[in-house]
PDB file of C-alpha atoms in Angstrom:
ATOM      1  CA  GLU A   1      -4.502  -2.570  19.958  1.00 94.00           C
ATOM      2  CA  VAL A   2      -3.209  -0.323  17.234  1.00 96.00           C
ATOM      3  CA  GLN A   3      -5.354  -1.249  14.186  1.00 97.00           C
ATOM      4  CA  LEU A   4      -7.427  -0.016  11.022  1.00 98.00           C
ATOM      5  CA  VAL A   5     -10.969  -1.454  10.256  1.00 98.00           C
ATOM      6  CA  GLU A   6     -12.618  -0.804   6.851  1.00 98.00           C
ATOM      7  CA  SER A   7     -16.333  -1.507   6.202  1.00 98.00           C
ATOM      8  CA  GLY A   8     -18.834  -0.402   3.522  1.00 97.00           C
ATOM      9  CA  GLY A   9     -17.996  -2.539   0.570  1.00 97.00           C
ATOM     10  CA  GLY A  10     -20.608  -4.400  -1.379  1.00 97.00           C
ATOM     11  CA  LEU A  11     -21.986  -4.707  -4.910  1.00 97.00           C
ATOM     12  CA  VAL A  12     -22.896  -1.828  -6.859  1.00 97.00           C
ATOM     13  CA  GLN A  13     -24.193  -1.148 -10.109  1.00 97.00           C
ATOM     14  CA  PRO A  14     -22.109   0.957 -13.035  1.00 97.00           C
ATOM     15  CA  GLY A  15     -22.905   4.563 -12.260  1.00 97.00           C
ATOM     16  CA  GLY A  16     -23.928   3.942  -8.269  1.00 97.00           C
ATOM     17  CA  SER A  17     -22.405   5.208  -5.162  1.00 98.00           C
ATOM     18  CA  LEU A  18     -20.902   3.782  -2.238  1.00 98.00           C
ATOM     19  CA  ARG A  19     -19.198   5.053   0.946  1.00 98.00           C
ATOM     20  CA  LEU A  20     -16.262   3.266   2.590  1.00 98.00           C
ATOM     21  CA  SER A  21     -15.393   3.900   6.292  1.00 98.00           C
ATOM     22  CA  CYS A  22     -12.374   3.032   8.012  1.00 98.00           C
ATOM     23  CA  ALA A  23     -12.090   3.061  12.111  1.00 98.00           C
ATOM     24  CA  ALA A  24      -8.946   3.766  13.431  1.00 98.00           C
ATOM     25  CA  SER A  25      -7.802   2.533  17.102  1.00 97.00           C
ATOM     26  CA  GLY A  26      -4.852   2.687  19.385  1.00 97.00           C
ATOM     27  CA  PHE A  27      -3.296   5.720  18.000  1.00 97.00           C
ATOM     28  CA  THR A  28      -3.499   9.358  17.782  1.00 97.00           C
ATOM     29  CA  PHE A  29      -5.746   9.367  14.710  1.00 97.00           C
ATOM     30  CA  SER A  30      -5.784  13.114  14.187  1.00 97.00           C
ATOM     31  CA  SER A  31      -1.860  13.491  13.929  1.00 96.00           C
ATOM     32  CA  TYR A  32      -1.815  11.282  11.064  1.00 96.00           C
ATOM     33  CA  ASP A  33      -2.378  11.549   7.133  1.00 95.00           C
ATOM     34  CA  MET A  34      -4.581   8.814   5.959  1.00 96.00           C
ATOM     35  CA  HIS A  35      -4.959   7.007   2.708  1.00 96.00           C
ATOM     36  CA  TRP A  36      -6.966   4.791   0.726  1.00 97.00           C
ATOM     37  CA  VAL A  37      -5.088   2.222  -1.274  1.00 97.00           C
ATOM     38  CA  ARG A  38      -7.049  -0.490  -3.896  1.00 97.00           C
ATOM     39  CA  GLN A  39      -6.064  -3.622  -5.147  1.00 97.00           C
ATOM     40  CA  ALA A  40      -7.806  -5.448  -8.341  1.00 96.00           C
ATOM     41  CA  THR A  41      -8.124  -8.953  -8.076  1.00 94.00           C
ATOM     42  CA  GLY A  42      -4.654 -10.388  -8.874  1.00 92.00           C
ATOM     43  CA  LYS A  43      -3.214  -7.102  -9.504  1.00 94.00           C
ATOM     44  CA  GLY A  44      -0.820  -4.571  -7.832  1.00 94.00           C
ATOM     45  CA  LEU A  45      -1.568  -1.775  -5.429  1.00 96.00           C
ATOM     46  CA  GLU A  46      -2.938   1.657  -6.839  1.00 95.00           C
ATOM     47  CA  TRP A  47      -3.212   4.656  -4.527  1.00 94.00           C
ATOM     48  CA  VAL A  48      -6.506   6.106  -4.466  1.00 96.00           C
ATOM     49  CA  SER A  49      -6.737   9.139  -2.064  1.00 96.00           C
ATOM     50  CA  ALA A  50      -5.110  10.910   1.008  1.00 95.00           C
ATOM     51  CA  ILE A  51      -5.776  13.401   3.520  1.00 95.00           C
ATOM     52  CA  GLY A  52      -3.533  15.408   5.347  1.00 94.00           C
ATOM     53  CA  THR A  53      -4.096  16.334   9.046  1.00 94.00           C
ATOM     54  CA  ALA A  54      -5.438  19.455   8.259  1.00 94.00           C
ATOM     55  CA  GLY A  55      -8.033  17.915   6.184  1.00 94.00           C
ATOM     56  CA  ASP A  56      -6.243  18.493   2.902  1.00 94.00           C
ATOM     57  CA  PRO A  57      -7.293  16.034   0.375  1.00 96.00           C
ATOM     58  CA  TYR A  58      -5.362  14.608  -2.472  1.00 94.00           C
ATOM     59  CA  TYR A  59      -6.346  12.389  -5.622  1.00 95.00           C
ATOM     60  CA  PRO A  60      -4.751  10.658  -8.578  1.00 91.00           C
ATOM     61  CA  GLY A  61      -6.456  11.535 -12.014  1.00 91.00           C
ATOM     62  CA  SER A  62      -8.082   8.318 -12.316  1.00 92.00           C
ATOM     63  CA  VAL A  63     -10.602   9.130  -9.306  1.00 96.00           C
ATOM     64  CA  LYS A  64     -10.802  13.096  -8.998  1.00 95.00           C
ATOM     65  CA  GLY A  65     -14.021  14.585  -9.739  1.00 96.00           C
ATOM     66  CA  ARG A  66     -15.750  10.968  -8.611  1.00 97.00           C
ATOM     67  CA  PHE A  67     -14.082  10.125  -5.308  1.00 98.00           C
ATOM     68  CA  THR A  68     -14.310  12.189  -1.988  1.00 98.00           C
ATOM     69  CA  ILE A  69     -11.867  11.621   0.974  1.00 98.00           C
ATOM     70  CA  SER A  70     -12.837  13.062   4.589  1.00 98.00           C
ATOM     71  CA  ARG A  71     -12.194  12.587   7.782  1.00 98.00           C
ATOM     72  CA  GLU A  72     -13.875  12.667  11.365  1.00 98.00           C
ATOM     73  CA  ASN A  73     -11.010  13.002  13.981  1.00 97.00           C
ATOM     74  CA  ALA A  74     -13.807  12.768  16.683  1.00 97.00           C
ATOM     75  CA  LYS A  75     -14.578   9.619  15.884  1.00 98.00           C
ATOM     76  CA  ASN A  76     -11.402   8.359  14.881  1.00 98.00           C
ATOM     77  CA  SER A  77     -12.646   7.818  11.224  1.00 98.00           C
ATOM     78  CA  LEU A  78     -11.640   8.098   7.870  1.00 98.00           C
ATOM     79  CA  TYR A  79     -14.626   7.899   4.606  1.00 98.00           C
ATOM     80  CA  LEU A  80     -14.325   7.085   1.019  1.00 98.00           C
ATOM     81  CA  GLN A  81     -17.403   8.658  -0.912  1.00 98.00           C
ATOM     82  CA  MET A  82     -16.970   6.946  -4.182  1.00 98.00           C
ATOM     83  CA  ASN A  83     -19.671   8.310  -6.828  1.00 98.00           C
ATOM     84  CA  SER A  84     -20.081   7.442 -10.608  1.00 97.00           C
ATOM     85  CA  LEU A  85     -18.465   4.161 -10.097  1.00 98.00           C
ATOM     86  CA  ARG A  86     -17.313   2.061 -12.972  1.00 97.00           C
ATOM     87  CA  ALA A  87     -16.367  -1.575 -13.773  1.00 97.00           C
ATOM     88  CA  GLY A  88     -12.823  -0.417 -13.407  1.00 96.00           C
ATOM     89  CA  ASP A  89     -13.069   0.659  -9.772  1.00 97.00           C
ATOM     90  CA  THR A  90     -13.799  -3.160  -8.735  1.00 98.00           C
ATOM     91  CA  ALA A  91     -11.079  -3.711  -6.186  1.00 98.00           C
ATOM     92  CA  VAL A  92     -10.294  -4.505  -2.517  1.00 98.00           C
ATOM     93  CA  TYR A  93      -9.874  -1.076  -0.770  1.00 98.00           C
ATOM     94  CA  TYR A  94      -7.475  -0.552   2.197  1.00 98.00           C
ATOM     95  CA  CYS A  95      -7.476   2.338   4.379  1.00 98.00           C
ATOM     96  CA  ALA A  96      -3.869   2.884   5.485  1.00 97.00           C
ATOM     97  CA  ARG A  97      -1.782   4.991   7.780  1.00 97.00           C
ATOM     98  CA  GLY A  98       0.827   7.471   6.270  1.00 95.00           C
ATOM     99  CA  SER A  99       4.080   8.123   8.095  1.00 93.00           C
ATOM    100  CA  SER A 100       5.298  11.739   8.003  1.00 87.00           C
ATOM    101  CA  LEU A 101       7.273  10.922   4.914  1.00 88.00           C
ATOM    102  CA  GLY A 102       4.960   9.076   2.949  1.00 89.00           C
ATOM    103  CA  TYR A 103       5.017   5.507   3.066  1.00 95.00           C
ATOM    104  CA  PHE A 104       2.167   3.499   4.825  1.00 96.00           C
ATOM    105  CA  ASP A 105       2.881   2.012   8.043  1.00 96.00           C
ATOM    106  CA  LEU A 106      -0.509   0.425   8.950  1.00 97.00           C
ATOM    107  CA  TRP A 107      -2.672  -1.292   6.784  1.00 97.00           C
ATOM    108  CA  GLY A 108      -6.376  -2.674   7.220  1.00 97.00           C
ATOM    109  CA  ARG A 109      -7.505  -6.003   6.205  1.00 96.00           C
ATOM    110  CA  GLY A 110      -9.602  -4.149   3.243  1.00 97.00           C
ATOM    111  CA  THR A 111     -13.366  -4.151   1.998  1.00 98.00           C
ATOM    112  CA  LEU A 112     -14.248  -5.467  -1.479  1.00 98.00           C
ATOM    113  CA  VAL A 113     -16.182  -3.113  -4.012  1.00 98.00           C
ATOM    114  CA  THR A 114     -17.626  -4.626  -6.710  1.00 98.00           C
ATOM    115  CA  VAL A 115     -18.995  -2.412  -9.467  1.00 98.00           C
ATOM    116  CA  SER A 116     -21.265  -4.730 -11.848  1.00 96.00           C
ATOM    117  CA  SER A 117     -24.579  -5.046 -13.178  1.00 94.00           C
TER     118      SER A 117
ATOM    119  CA  GLU B   1       4.700  10.626 -12.452  1.00 87.00           C
ATOM    120  CA  ILE B   2       7.457   8.304 -11.568  1.00 92.00           C
ATOM    121  CA  VAL B   3       7.127   4.453 -12.668  1.00 95.00           C
ATOM    122  CA  MET B   4       8.492   1.731 -10.688  1.00 96.00           C
ATOM    123  CA  THR B   5       9.644  -1.428 -12.286  1.00 98.00           C
ATOM    124  CA  GLN B   6      10.040  -4.661 -10.443  1.00 98.00           C
ATOM    125  CA  SER B   7      11.908  -7.571 -11.503  1.00 96.00           C
ATOM    126  CA  PRO B   8      11.734 -10.523 -11.979  1.00 97.00           C
ATOM    127  CA  ALA B   9       7.926 -11.029 -11.826  1.00 97.00           C
ATOM    128  CA  THR B  10       8.139 -14.315 -10.304  1.00 97.00           C
ATOM    129  CA  LEU B  11      11.340 -15.755  -8.491  1.00 97.00           C
ATOM    130  CA  SER B  12      11.444 -19.391  -7.201  1.00 96.00           C
ATOM    131  CA  VAL B  13      13.629 -20.087  -4.379  1.00 95.00           C
ATOM    132  CA  SER B  14      14.091 -22.990  -2.025  1.00 94.00           C
ATOM    133  CA  PRO B  15      13.591 -22.574   1.440  1.00 94.00           C
ATOM    134  CA  GLY B  16      17.079 -21.629   3.223  1.00 95.00           C
ATOM    135  CA  GLU B  17      18.184 -20.170  -0.031  1.00 96.00           C
ATOM    136  CA  ARG B  18      18.805 -16.313  -0.600  1.00 96.00           C
ATOM    137  CA  ALA B  19      16.345 -14.118  -2.568  1.00 96.00           C
ATOM    138  CA  THR B  20      17.330 -10.884  -4.261  1.00 98.00           C
ATOM    139  CA  LEU B  21      14.587  -8.740  -5.657  1.00 98.00           C
ATOM    140  CA  SER B  22      14.958  -5.722  -7.703  1.00 98.00           C
ATOM    141  CA  CYS B  23      13.146  -2.319  -8.277  1.00 98.00           C
ATOM    142  CA  ARG B  24      13.843   0.328 -10.309  1.00 98.00           C
ATOM    143  CA  ALA B  25      12.480   4.094 -10.576  1.00 97.00           C
ATOM    144  CA  SER B  26      12.001   6.283 -13.700  1.00 97.00           C
ATOM    145  CA  GLN B  27      13.793   8.946 -12.017  1.00 95.00           C
ATOM    146  CA  SER B  28      15.578   9.296  -8.940  1.00 96.00           C
ATOM    147  CA  VAL B  29      13.590   8.925  -5.671  1.00 96.00           C
ATOM    148  CA  SER B  30      16.576   9.473  -3.293  1.00 96.00           C
ATOM    149  CA  SER B  31      16.234   6.937  -0.659  1.00 97.00           C
ATOM    150  CA  ASN B  32      12.295   7.712  -0.242  1.00 96.00           C
ATOM    151  CA  LEU B  33      11.808   4.021  -0.884  1.00 97.00           C
ATOM    152  CA  ALA B  34       9.672   1.406   1.020  1.00 98.00           C
ATOM    153  CA  TRP B  35       9.163  -2.290   0.514  1.00 98.00           C
ATOM    154  CA  TYR B  36       5.881  -4.296   1.529  1.00 98.00           C
ATOM    155  CA  GLN B  37       5.148  -7.892   1.797  1.00 98.00           C
ATOM    156  CA  GLN B  38       1.476  -9.474   0.838  1.00 97.00           C
ATOM    157  CA  LYS B  39       0.187 -12.865   1.756  1.00 95.00           C
ATOM    158  CA  PRO B  40      -2.721 -14.212   0.062  1.00 91.00           C
ATOM    159  CA  GLY B  41      -5.746 -12.835   1.254  1.00 90.00           C
ATOM    160  CA  GLN B  42      -3.961 -10.193   3.602  1.00 94.00           C
ATOM    161  CA  ALA B  43      -3.103  -6.833   3.667  1.00 93.00           C
ATOM    162  CA  PRO B  44       0.232  -5.347   2.532  1.00 96.00           C
ATOM    163  CA  ARG B  45       2.825  -5.194   5.781  1.00 97.00           C
ATOM    164  CA  LEU B  46       5.648  -2.772   5.895  1.00 98.00           C
ATOM    165  CA  LEU B  47       8.962  -4.318   5.770  1.00 98.00           C
ATOM    166  CA  ILE B  48      11.676  -1.716   4.939  1.00 98.00           C
ATOM    167  CA  TYR B  49      11.546   2.087   4.439  1.00 98.00           C
ATOM    168  CA  GLY B  50      14.311   4.729   3.937  1.00 97.00           C
ATOM    169  CA  ALA B  51      15.204   2.202   1.345  1.00 98.00           C
ATOM    170  CA  SER B  52      17.546   0.353   4.124  1.00 98.00           C
ATOM    171  CA  THR B  53      15.630   0.970   7.433  1.00 98.00           C
ATOM    172  CA  ARG B  54      13.715  -2.105   8.672  1.00 98.00           C
ATOM    173  CA  ALA B  55      10.236  -1.685  10.161  1.00 97.00           C
ATOM    174  CA  THR B  56       9.244  -2.748  13.822  1.00 95.00           C
ATOM    175  CA  GLY B  57       9.247  -6.361  13.993  1.00 96.00           C
ATOM    176  CA  ILE B  58      11.110  -7.249  10.821  1.00 97.00           C
ATOM    177  CA  PRO B  59      13.285  -9.925  11.121  1.00 97.00           C
ATOM    178  CA  ALA B  60      16.929  -9.238  10.328  1.00 97.00           C
ATOM    179  CA  ARG B  61      17.026 -11.711   7.156  1.00 97.00           C
ATOM    180  CA  PHE B  62      15.191  -8.680   5.473  1.00 98.00           C
ATOM    181  CA  SER B  63      17.627  -5.879   3.975  1.00 98.00           C
ATOM    182  CA  GLY B  64      17.238  -3.377   1.820  1.00 98.00           C
ATOM    183  CA  SER B  65      19.523  -1.332  -0.213  1.00 98.00           C
ATOM    184  CA  GLY B  66      20.196   1.175  -2.998  1.00 98.00           C
ATOM    185  CA  SER B  67      19.530   4.698  -3.772  1.00 97.00           C
ATOM    186  CA  GLY B  68      18.647   7.319  -6.894  1.00 97.00           C
ATOM    187  CA  THR B  69      16.896   4.680  -9.265  1.00 98.00           C
ATOM    188  CA  GLU B  70      18.284   1.126  -8.204  1.00 98.00           C
ATOM    189  CA  PHE B  71      17.055  -0.432  -5.112  1.00 98.00           C
ATOM    190  CA  THR B  72      17.416  -4.267  -3.963  1.00 98.00           C
ATOM    191  CA  LEU B  73      15.580  -6.182  -1.092  1.00 98.00           C
ATOM    192  CA  THR B  74      17.468  -9.303   0.043  1.00 98.00           C
ATOM    193  CA  ILE B  75      16.023 -11.832   1.939  1.00 97.00           C
ATOM    194  CA  SER B  76      19.249 -13.685   3.234  1.00 94.00           C
ATOM    195  CA  SER B  77      17.598 -17.179   4.058  1.00 93.00           C
ATOM    196  CA  LEU B  78      13.934 -17.691   3.048  1.00 95.00           C
ATOM    197  CA  GLN B  79      11.655 -19.252   5.653  1.00 94.00           C
ATOM    198  CA  SER B  80       8.367 -20.748   4.960  1.00 92.00           C
ATOM    199  CA  GLU B  81       6.632 -17.647   6.248  1.00 94.00           C
ATOM    200  CA  ASP B  82       8.584 -15.421   3.591  1.00 96.00           C
ATOM    201  CA  PHE B  83       6.763 -16.851   0.295  1.00 93.00           C
ATOM    202  CA  ALA B  84       4.657 -14.105  -0.599  1.00 96.00           C
ATOM    203  CA  VAL B  85       4.345 -10.962  -3.228  1.00 97.00           C
ATOM    204  CA  TYR B  86       6.786  -8.076  -2.359  1.00 98.00           C
ATOM    205  CA  TYR B  87       6.229  -4.395  -3.684  1.00 98.00           C
ATOM    206  CA  CYS B  88       8.128  -1.565  -3.703  1.00 98.00           C
ATOM    207  CA  GLN B  89       6.860   1.968  -3.611  1.00 97.00           C
ATOM    208  CA  GLN B  90       8.422   5.460  -4.085  1.00 96.00           C
ATOM    209  CA  TYR B  91       7.414   8.314  -1.964  1.00 94.00           C
ATOM    210  CA  ASN B  92       9.775  11.040  -2.963  1.00 93.00           C
ATOM    211  CA  ASN B  93       7.221  12.652  -5.428  1.00 83.00           C
ATOM    212  CA  TRP B  94       4.297  12.639  -3.192  1.00 76.00           C
ATOM    213  CA  PRO B  95       1.301  12.119  -4.275  1.00 74.00           C
ATOM    214  CA  PRO B  96       1.028   9.912  -5.496  1.00 72.00           C
ATOM    215  CA  GLY B  97       3.177   7.407  -4.181  1.00 83.00           C
ATOM    216  CA  THR B  98       3.683   5.039  -6.848  1.00 92.00           C
ATOM    217  CA  PHE B  99       4.024   1.373  -6.711  1.00 95.00           C
ATOM    218  CA  GLY B 100       5.853  -1.239  -8.613  1.00 97.00           C
ATOM    219  CA  GLY B 101       4.033  -4.233  -9.986  1.00 97.00           C
ATOM    220  CA  GLY B 102       5.281  -6.645  -7.538  1.00 97.00           C
ATOM    221  CA  THR B 103       7.608  -9.873  -7.312  1.00 98.00           C
ATOM    222  CA  LYS B 104       6.206 -12.986  -6.333  1.00 97.00           C
ATOM    223  CA  VAL B 105       8.630 -15.031  -4.304  1.00 97.00           C
ATOM    224  CA  GLU B 106       7.318 -18.850  -4.619  1.00 95.00           C
ATOM    225  CA  ILE B 107       8.438 -22.337  -3.595  1.00 89.00           C
ATOM    226  CA  LYS B 108      11.102 -23.978  -6.051  1.00 87.00           C
TER     227      LYS B 108
END
């Protein structure tokens, strides 16, 4: 079955760190750009990071310098290392597969990150 | 950064009726526009890409149109399972692929 499964979310204090993982199956993981997209409760979707097939990372200004995206093709896995977390980072984080053009054609079910003291 | 604006924020429609959702880009995105459906507690699902191409498995009652800065998602005859939030996303200027704020389609 073609799917993405996120893990690693939880409660963390402001200033803390967390590492999210995404396990891919059912497709050739190494051939796709991969993304993280987040959604605060009751809010819209916000792109958080992307990594190309060659391992090239991309970030919006809101997380640049704090978040690091990486991938391990041998394990069909995507990661997001989140440091210096803030209350505004509280959200469900989705792993998403990117098409060659840039839209997201496969999504995981998400993992909840709560930043609170 | 390209700003995507969706309207209306909420659309009240009776089952069987037609729903028309709008998405406007702050500058031209050509036909590089996708639509997603999200139901409560679920991940988004790709409906339309290239402004008008249905994704695999998407029913024909969903159709997309437009190019440049003005786009429309039409659901020809709303079914019970179509009540959800719909997001547009441009991927012409990437990164980032910016999303609209969403339109909630609710039962009238």
